[in-house]
Amino acid sequence: MQIEGLKEELAYLKKNHEEEISALKGQVGGQVSVEVDSAPGIDLAKILSDMRSQYEVMAEKNRKDAEAWFISQTEELNQEVAGHTEQLQIRKTEVTDLRRTLQGLEIELQSQLNMKAALEGTLAETEAHFGVQLAQIQALISSIEAQLSDVRADTERQNLEYRQLMDIKTRLEQEIATYRSLLEGQDAYYNLPTTKSA
């Protein structure tokens, strides 16, 4: 697009140059008419030749200037295009590297997700296994606690029976002691007259 613009600008300069030439030709014609009317002895051919030489020099200069300007603009544009092309290549390389990095990260992410799923499965199995074991242990503890409660109840019952038996034993011993003392008193009573008679 910039090259097309430069071409259009060059054509515009050529058009202006042609218009300037036409204007100069008109001026030359007017001067010739004036000089013919005022001084018929002047060498018009020489004047026209000089003006033609000046015109050709000026035209060549304008052509060279326009050509130099066009070449300069074209070189700048080519350098700019080359710079943009190099930057574009660098950006393409960076995009390629980023895509490669992204693919690597996506693969690593998928691997981590798979590992996470596997660990979650293992955790669920472990929780289920230990849940069963915990339920069994709790059932065993409940059974032991029930047995312990029964043992405590039996122990308390046996202690109560033991205390009752001890109370009975104590009362029996007291009664036996009482009977013994009574018996001993009777023996002493019956043995007393015999002693007196003797």
mmCIF file of N, CA, C and O in Angstrom, residues 126-189:
data_model
loop_
_atom_site.group_PDB
_atom_site.id
_atom_site.type_symbol
_atom_site.label_atom_id
_atom_site.label_comp_id
_atom_site.label_asym_id
_atom_site.label_seq_id
_atom_site.Cartn_x
_atom_site.Cartn_y
_atom_site.Cartn_z
ATOM 1 N N THR A 126 -9.208 -46.863 51.584
ATOM 2 C CA THR A 126 -8.626 -46.912 52.924
ATOM 3 C C THR A 126 -9.660 -46.506 53.974
ATOM 4 O O THR A 126 -9.772 -47.146 55.036
ATOM 5 N N GLU A 127 -10.409 -45.450 53.683
ATOM 6 C CA GLU A 127 -11.437 -45.020 54.634
ATOM 7 C C GLU A 127 -12.489 -46.101 54.821
ATOM 8 O O GLU A 127 -12.941 -46.346 55.943
ATOM 9 N N ALA A 128 -12.899 -46.749 53.712
ATOM 10 C CA ALA A 128 -13.886 -47.818 53.823
ATOM 11 C C ALA A 128 -13.334 -48.978 54.648
ATOM 12 O O ALA A 128 -14.023 -49.527 55.519
ATOM 13 N N HIS A 129 -12.057 -49.357 54.370
ATOM 14 C CA HIS A 129 -11.438 -50.469 55.101
ATOM 15 C C HIS A 129 -11.352 -50.156 56.596
ATOM 16 O O HIS A 129 -11.759 -50.961 57.448
ATOM 17 N N PHE A 130 -10.807 -48.976 56.919
ATOM 18 C CA PHE A 130 -10.689 -48.607 58.325
ATOM 19 C C PHE A 130 -12.049 -48.345 58.955
ATOM 20 O O PHE A 130 -12.212 -48.502 60.166
ATOM 21 N N GLY A 131 -13.031 -47.948 58.132
ATOM 22 C CA GLY A 131 -14.376 -47.784 58.661
ATOM 23 C C GLY A 131 -14.942 -49.114 59.130
ATOM 24 O O GLY A 131 -15.571 -49.196 60.198
ATOM 25 N N VAL A 132 -14.707 -50.158 58.331
ATOM 26 C CA VAL A 132 -15.160 -51.499 58.724
ATOM 27 C C VAL A 132 -14.440 -51.938 59.990
ATOM 28 O O VAL A 132 -15.054 -52.448 60.945
ATOM 29 N N GLN A 133 -13.109 -51.735 60.005
ATOM 30 C CA GLN A 133 -12.346 -52.121 61.193
ATOM 31 C C GLN A 133 -12.803 -51.329 62.421
ATOM 32 O O GLN A 133 -12.928 -51.886 63.525
ATOM 33 N N LEU A 134 -13.070 -50.046 62.240
ATOM 34 C CA LEU A 134 -13.523 -49.223 63.354
ATOM 35 C C LEU A 134 -14.878 -49.706 63.872
ATOM 36 O O LEU A 134 -15.102 -49.760 65.093
ATOM 37 N N ALA A 135 -15.757 -50.064 62.944
ATOM 38 C CA ALA A 135 -17.064 -50.581 63.362
ATOM 39 C C ALA A 135 -16.902 -51.879 64.153
ATOM 40 O O ALA A 135 -17.583 -52.093 65.175
ATOM 41 N N GLN A 136 -15.991 -52.733 63.671
ATOM 42 C CA GLN A 136 -15.750 -53.980 64.394
ATOM 43 C C GLN A 136 -15.181 -53.714 65.786
ATOM 44 O O GLN A 136 -15.579 -54.339 66.771
ATOM 45 N N ILE A 137 -14.225 -52.769 65.868
ATOM 46 C CA ILE A 137 -13.629 -52.437 67.169
ATOM 47 C C ILE A 137 -14.677 -51.847 68.100
ATOM 48 O O ILE A 137 -14.733 -52.182 69.303
ATOM 49 N N GLN A 138 -15.525 -50.970 67.556
ATOM 50 C CA GLN A 138 -16.573 -50.381 68.390
ATOM 51 C C GLN A 138 -17.543 -51.455 68.879
ATOM 52 O O GLN A 138 -17.992 -51.412 70.036
ATOM 53 N N ALA A 139 -17.870 -52.417 68.005
ATOM 54 C CA ALA A 139 -18.753 -53.512 68.425
ATOM 55 C C ALA A 139 -18.084 -54.339 69.515
ATOM 56 O O ALA A 139 -18.735 -54.739 70.500
ATOM 57 N N LEU A 140 -16.757 -54.591 69.355
ATOM 58 C CA LEU A 140 -16.024 -55.343 70.365
ATOM 59 C C LEU A 140 -16.000 -54.587 71.694
ATOM 60 O O LEU A 140 -16.190 -55.175 72.772
ATOM 61 N N ILE A 141 -15.750 -53.253 71.598
ATOM 62 C CA ILE A 141 -15.739 -52.437 72.824
ATOM 63 C C ILE A 141 -17.106 -52.478 73.503
ATOM 64 O O ILE A 141 -17.209 -52.605 74.731
ATOM 65 N N SER A 142 -18.157 -52.376 72.696
ATOM 66 C CA SER A 142 -19.512 -52.428 73.265
ATOM 67 C C SER A 142 -19.756 -53.774 73.948
ATOM 68 O O SER A 142 -20.332 -53.831 75.049
ATOM 69 N N SER A 143 -19.279 -54.851 73.296
ATOM 70 C CA SER A 143 -19.454 -56.174 73.888
ATOM 71 C C SER A 143 -18.671 -56.291 75.194
ATOM 72 O O SER A 143 -19.182 -56.805 76.208
ATOM 73 N N ILE A 144 -17.432 -55.787 75.182
ATOM 74 C CA ILE A 144 -16.607 -55.850 76.393
ATOM 75 C C ILE A 144 -17.228 -55.000 77.504
ATOM 76 O O ILE A 144 -17.241 -55.391 78.682
ATOM 77 N N GLU A 145 -17.727 -53.827 77.138
ATOM 78 C CA GLU A 145 -18.366 -52.975 78.132
ATOM 79 C C GLU A 145 -19.585 -53.673 78.729
ATOM 80 O O GLU A 145 -19.848 -53.584 79.935
ATOM 81 N N ALA A 146 -20.365 -54.374 77.875
ATOM 82 C CA ALA A 146 -21.533 -55.109 78.386
ATOM 83 C C ALA A 146 -21.091 -56.221 79.333
ATOM 84 O O ALA A 146 -21.689 -56.421 80.412
ATOM 85 N N GLN A 147 -20.035 -56.942 78.908
ATOM 86 C CA GLN A 147 -19.525 -58.004 79.780
ATOM 87 C C GLN A 147 -19.005 -57.423 81.099
ATOM 88 O O GLN A 147 -19.224 -57.999 82.179
ATOM 89 N N LEU A 148 -18.301 -56.291 80.997
ATOM 90 C CA LEU A 148 -17.791 -55.662 82.200
ATOM 91 C C LEU A 148 -18.929 -55.228 83.119
ATOM 92 O O LEU A 148 -18.844 -55.362 84.347
ATOM 93 N N SER A 149 -19.988 -54.728 82.504
ATOM 94 C CA SER A 149 -21.155 -54.348 83.307
ATOM 95 C C SER A 149 -21.747 -55.558 84.002
ATOM 96 O O SER A 149 -22.117 -55.499 85.186
ATOM 97 N N ASP A 150 -21.803 -56.667 83.262
ATOM 98 C CA ASP A 150 -22.311 -57.901 83.880
ATOM 99 C C ASP A 150 -21.398 -58.352 85.026
ATOM 100 O O ASP A 150 -21.873 -58.782 86.094
ATOM 101 N N VAL A 151 -20.077 -58.268 84.769
ATOM 102 C CA VAL A 151 -19.126 -58.660 85.817
ATOM 103 C C VAL A 151 -19.292 -57.783 87.043
ATOM 104 O O VAL A 151 -19.263 -58.256 88.195
ATOM 105 N N ARG A 152 -19.445 -56.469 86.825
ATOM 106 C CA ARG A 152 -19.643 -55.568 87.953
ATOM 107 C C ARG A 152 -20.922 -55.913 88.719
ATOM 108 O O ARG A 152 -20.944 -55.908 89.955
ATOM 109 N N ALA A 153 -21.969 -56.190 87.931
ATOM 110 C CA ALA A 153 -23.228 -56.561 88.591
ATOM 111 C C ALA A 153 -23.056 -57.851 89.387
ATOM 112 O O ALA A 153 -23.519 -57.954 90.542
ATOM 113 N N ASP A 154 -22.376 -58.858 88.785
ATOM 114 C CA ASP A 154 -22.128 -60.109 89.515
ATOM 115 C C ASP A 154 -21.283 -59.872 90.746
ATOM 116 O O ASP A 154 -21.527 -60.458 91.827
ATOM 117 N N THR A 155 -20.252 -59.004 90.599
ATOM 118 C CA THR A 155 -19.377 -58.713 91.739
ATOM 119 C C THR A 155 -20.159 -58.054 92.860
ATOM 120 O O THR A 155 -20.000 -58.391 94.047
ATOM 121 N N GLU A 156 -20.987 -57.070 92.495
ATOM 122 C CA GLU A 156 -21.799 -56.413 93.516
ATOM 123 C C GLU A 156 -22.757 -57.398 94.178
ATOM 124 O O GLU A 156 -22.957 -57.366 95.408
ATOM 125 N N ARG A 157 -23.332 -58.279 93.345
ATOM 126 C CA ARG A 157 -24.241 -59.273 93.905
ATOM 127 C C ARG A 157 -23.500 -60.227 94.833
ATOM 128 O O ARG A 157 -23.972 -60.540 95.948
ATOM 129 N N GLN A 158 -22.311 -60.655 94.393
ATOM 130 C CA GLN A 158 -21.514 -61.541 95.245
ATOM 131 C C GLN A 158 -21.078 -60.833 96.522
ATOM 132 O O GLN A 158 -21.054 -61.436 97.614
ATOM 133 N N ASN A 159 -20.719 -59.568 96.419
ATOM 134 C CA ASN A 159 -20.337 -58.808 97.614
ATOM 135 C C ASN A 159 -21.511 -58.705 98.587
ATOM 136 O O ASN A 159 -21.345 -58.831 99.814
ATOM 137 N N LEU A 160 -22.691 -58.451 97.979
ATOM 138 C CA LEU A 160 -23.876 -58.373 98.832
ATOM 139 C C LEU A 160 -24.139 -59.703 99.521
ATOM 140 O O LEU A 160 -24.397 -59.752 100.736
ATOM 141 N N GLU A 161 -24.042 -60.803 98.741
ATOM 142 C CA GLU A 161 -24.237 -62.128 99.325
ATOM 143 C C GLU A 161 -23.179 -62.415 100.390
ATOM 144 O O GLU A 161 -23.472 -62.998 101.446
ATOM 145 N N TYR A 162 -21.931 -61.986 100.109
ATOM 146 C CA TYR A 162 -20.843 -62.210 101.074
ATOM 147 C C TYR A 162 -21.125 -61.464 102.370
ATOM 148 O O TYR A 162 -20.937 -62.002 103.477
ATOM 149 N N ARG A 163 -21.551 -60.188 102.236
ATOM 150 C CA ARG A 163 -21.870 -59.421 103.444
ATOM 151 C C ARG A 163 -23.026 -60.052 104.203
ATOM 152 O O ARG A 163 -23.014 -60.113 105.444
ATOM 153 N N GLN A 164 -24.017 -60.536 103.427
ATOM 154 C CA GLN A 164 -25.138 -61.202 104.094
ATOM 155 C C GLN A 164 -24.667 -62.457 104.823
ATOM 156 O O GLN A 164 -25.075 -62.717 105.965
ATOM 157 N N LEU A 165 -23.805 -63.248 104.130
ATOM 158 C CA LEU A 165 -23.277 -64.451 104.779
ATOM 159 C C LEU A 165 -22.446 -64.100 106.001
ATOM 160 O O LEU A 165 -22.501 -64.794 107.039
ATOM 161 N N MET A 166 -21.654 -63.039 105.919
ATOM 162 C CA MET A 166 -20.848 -62.623 107.065
ATOM 163 C C MET A 166 -21.736 -62.185 108.214
ATOM 164 O O MET A 166 -21.446 -62.462 109.388
ATOM 165 N N ASP A 167 -22.826 -61.475 107.860
ATOM 166 C CA ASP A 167 -23.771 -61.084 108.915
ATOM 167 C C ASP A 167 -24.378 -62.321 109.577
ATOM 168 O O ASP A 167 -24.492 -62.397 110.827
ATOM 169 N N ILE A 168 -24.764 -63.277 108.731
ATOM 170 C CA ILE A 168 -25.333 -64.522 109.277
ATOM 171 C C ILE A 168 -24.302 -65.233 110.142
ATOM 172 O O ILE A 168 -24.592 -65.733 111.235
ATOM 173 N N LYS A 169 -23.040 -65.265 109.624
ATOM 174 C CA LYS A 169 -21.970 -65.913 110.382
ATOM 175 C C LYS A 169 -21.776 -65.231 111.727
ATOM 176 O O LYS A 169 -21.627 -65.882 112.771
ATOM 177 N N THR A 170 -21.773 -63.894 111.674
ATOM 178 C CA THR A 170 -21.579 -63.146 112.931
ATOM 179 C C THR A 170 -22.706 -63.438 113.902
ATOM 180 O O THR A 170 -22.472 -63.671 115.112
ATOM 181 N N ARG A 171 -23.937 -63.417 113.408
ATOM 182 C CA ARG A 171 -25.062 -63.711 114.297
ATOM 183 C C ARG A 171 -24.993 -65.143 114.833
ATOM 184 O O ARG A 171 -25.267 -65.410 116.020
ATOM 185 N N LEU A 172 -24.599 -66.078 113.962
ATOM 186 C CA LEU A 172 -24.468 -67.464 114.426
ATOM 187 C C LEU A 172 -23.391 -67.603 115.492
ATOM 188 O O LEU A 172 -23.568 -68.311 116.499
ATOM 189 N N GLU A 173 -22.280 -66.911 115.254
ATOM 190 C CA GLU A 173 -21.206 -66.964 116.244
ATOM 191 C C GLU A 173 -21.664 -66.372 117.556
ATOM 192 O O GLU A 173 -21.329 -66.876 118.648
ATOM 193 N N GLN A 174 -22.410 -65.267 117.459
ATOM 194 C CA GLN A 174 -22.917 -64.662 118.687
ATOM 195 C C GLN A 174 -23.881 -65.612 119.404
ATOM 196 O O GLN A 174 -23.837 -65.768 120.635
ATOM 197 N N GLU A 175 -24.764 -66.244 118.604
ATOM 198 C CA GLU A 175 -25.703 -67.186 119.208
ATOM 199 C C GLU A 175 -24.975 -68.389 119.815
ATOM 200 O O GLU A 175 -25.314 -68.864 120.919
ATOM 201 N N ILE A 176 -23.955 -68.844 119.083
ATOM 202 C CA ILE A 176 -23.170 -69.972 119.615
ATOM 203 C C ILE A 176 -22.491 -69.579 120.919
ATOM 204 O O ILE A 176 -22.461 -70.342 121.901
ATOM 205 N N ALA A 177 -21.936 -68.361 120.952
ATOM 206 C CA ALA A 177 -21.284 -67.886 122.171
ATOM 207 C C ALA A 177 -22.293 -67.788 123.303
ATOM 208 O O ALA A 177 -21.997 -68.142 124.458
ATOM 209 N N THR A 178 -23.486 -67.330 122.949
ATOM 210 C CA THR A 178 -24.529 -67.216 123.986
ATOM 211 C C THR A 178 -24.911 -68.587 124.507
ATOM 212 O O THR A 178 -25.007 -68.820 125.733
ATOM 213 N N TYR A 179 -25.138 -69.540 123.579
ATOM 214 C CA TYR A 179 -25.474 -70.915 124.023
ATOM 215 C C TYR A 179 -24.341 -71.532 124.844
ATOM 216 O O TYR A 179 -24.580 -72.226 125.829
ATOM 217 N N ARG A 180 -23.116 -71.232 124.405
ATOM 218 C CA ARG A 180 -21.988 -71.800 125.138
ATOM 219 C C ARG A 180 -21.932 -71.251 126.560
ATOM 220 O O ARG A 180 -21.678 -71.985 127.531
ATOM 221 N N SER A 181 -22.147 -69.937 126.654
ATOM 222 C CA SER A 181 -22.111 -69.340 127.990
ATOM 223 C C SER A 181 -23.251 -69.881 128.845
ATOM 224 O O SER A 181 -23.097 -70.106 130.053
ATOM 225 N N LEU A 182 -24.393 -70.094 128.196
ATOM 226 C CA LEU A 182 -25.514 -70.665 128.939
ATOM 227 C C LEU A 182 -25.192 -72.072 129.384
ATOM 228 O O LEU A 182 -25.482 -72.472 130.527
ATOM 229 N N LEU A 183 -24.638 -72.843 128.483
ATOM 230 C CA LEU A 183 -24.289 -74.213 128.824
ATOM 231 C C LEU A 183 -23.262 -74.252 129.937
ATOM 232 O O LEU A 183 -23.332 -75.064 130.872
ATOM 233 N N GLU A 184 -22.283 -73.374 129.819
ATOM 234 C CA GLU A 184 -21.258 -73.335 130.860
ATOM 235 C C GLU A 184 -21.862 -72.920 132.188
ATOM 236 O O GLU A 184 -21.492 -73.408 133.256
ATOM 237 N N GLY A 185 -22.831 -72.016 132.159
ATOM 238 C CA GLY A 185 -23.501 -71.587 133.382
ATOM 239 C C GLY A 185 -24.294 -72.715 134.007
ATOM 240 O O GLY A 185 -24.307 -72.895 135.232
ATOM 241 N N GLN A 186 -24.947 -73.495 133.160
ATOM 242 C CA GLN A 186 -25.696 -74.638 133.672
ATOM 243 C C GLN A 186 -24.759 -75.670 134.279
ATOM 244 O O GLN A 186 -25.038 -76.251 135.326
ATOM 245 N N ASP A 187 -23.658 -75.924 133.628
ATOM 246 C CA ASP A 187 -22.698 -76.898 134.162
ATOM 247 C C ASP A 187 -22.195 -76.439 135.513
ATOM 248 O O ASP A 187 -22.067 -77.236 136.473
ATOM 249 N N ALA A 188 -21.935 -75.161 135.631
ATOM 250 C CA ALA A 188 -21.450 -74.636 136.903
ATOM 251 C C ALA A 188 -22.526 -74.758 137.961
ATOM 252 O O ALA A 188 -22.251 -75.041 139.124
ATOM 253 N N TYR A 189 -23.749 -74.547 137.554
ATOM 254 C CA TYR A 189 -24.849 -74.617 138.502
ATOM 255 C C TYR A 189 -25.044 -76.046 138.994
ATOM 256 O O TYR A 189 -25.243 -76.293 140.172
#
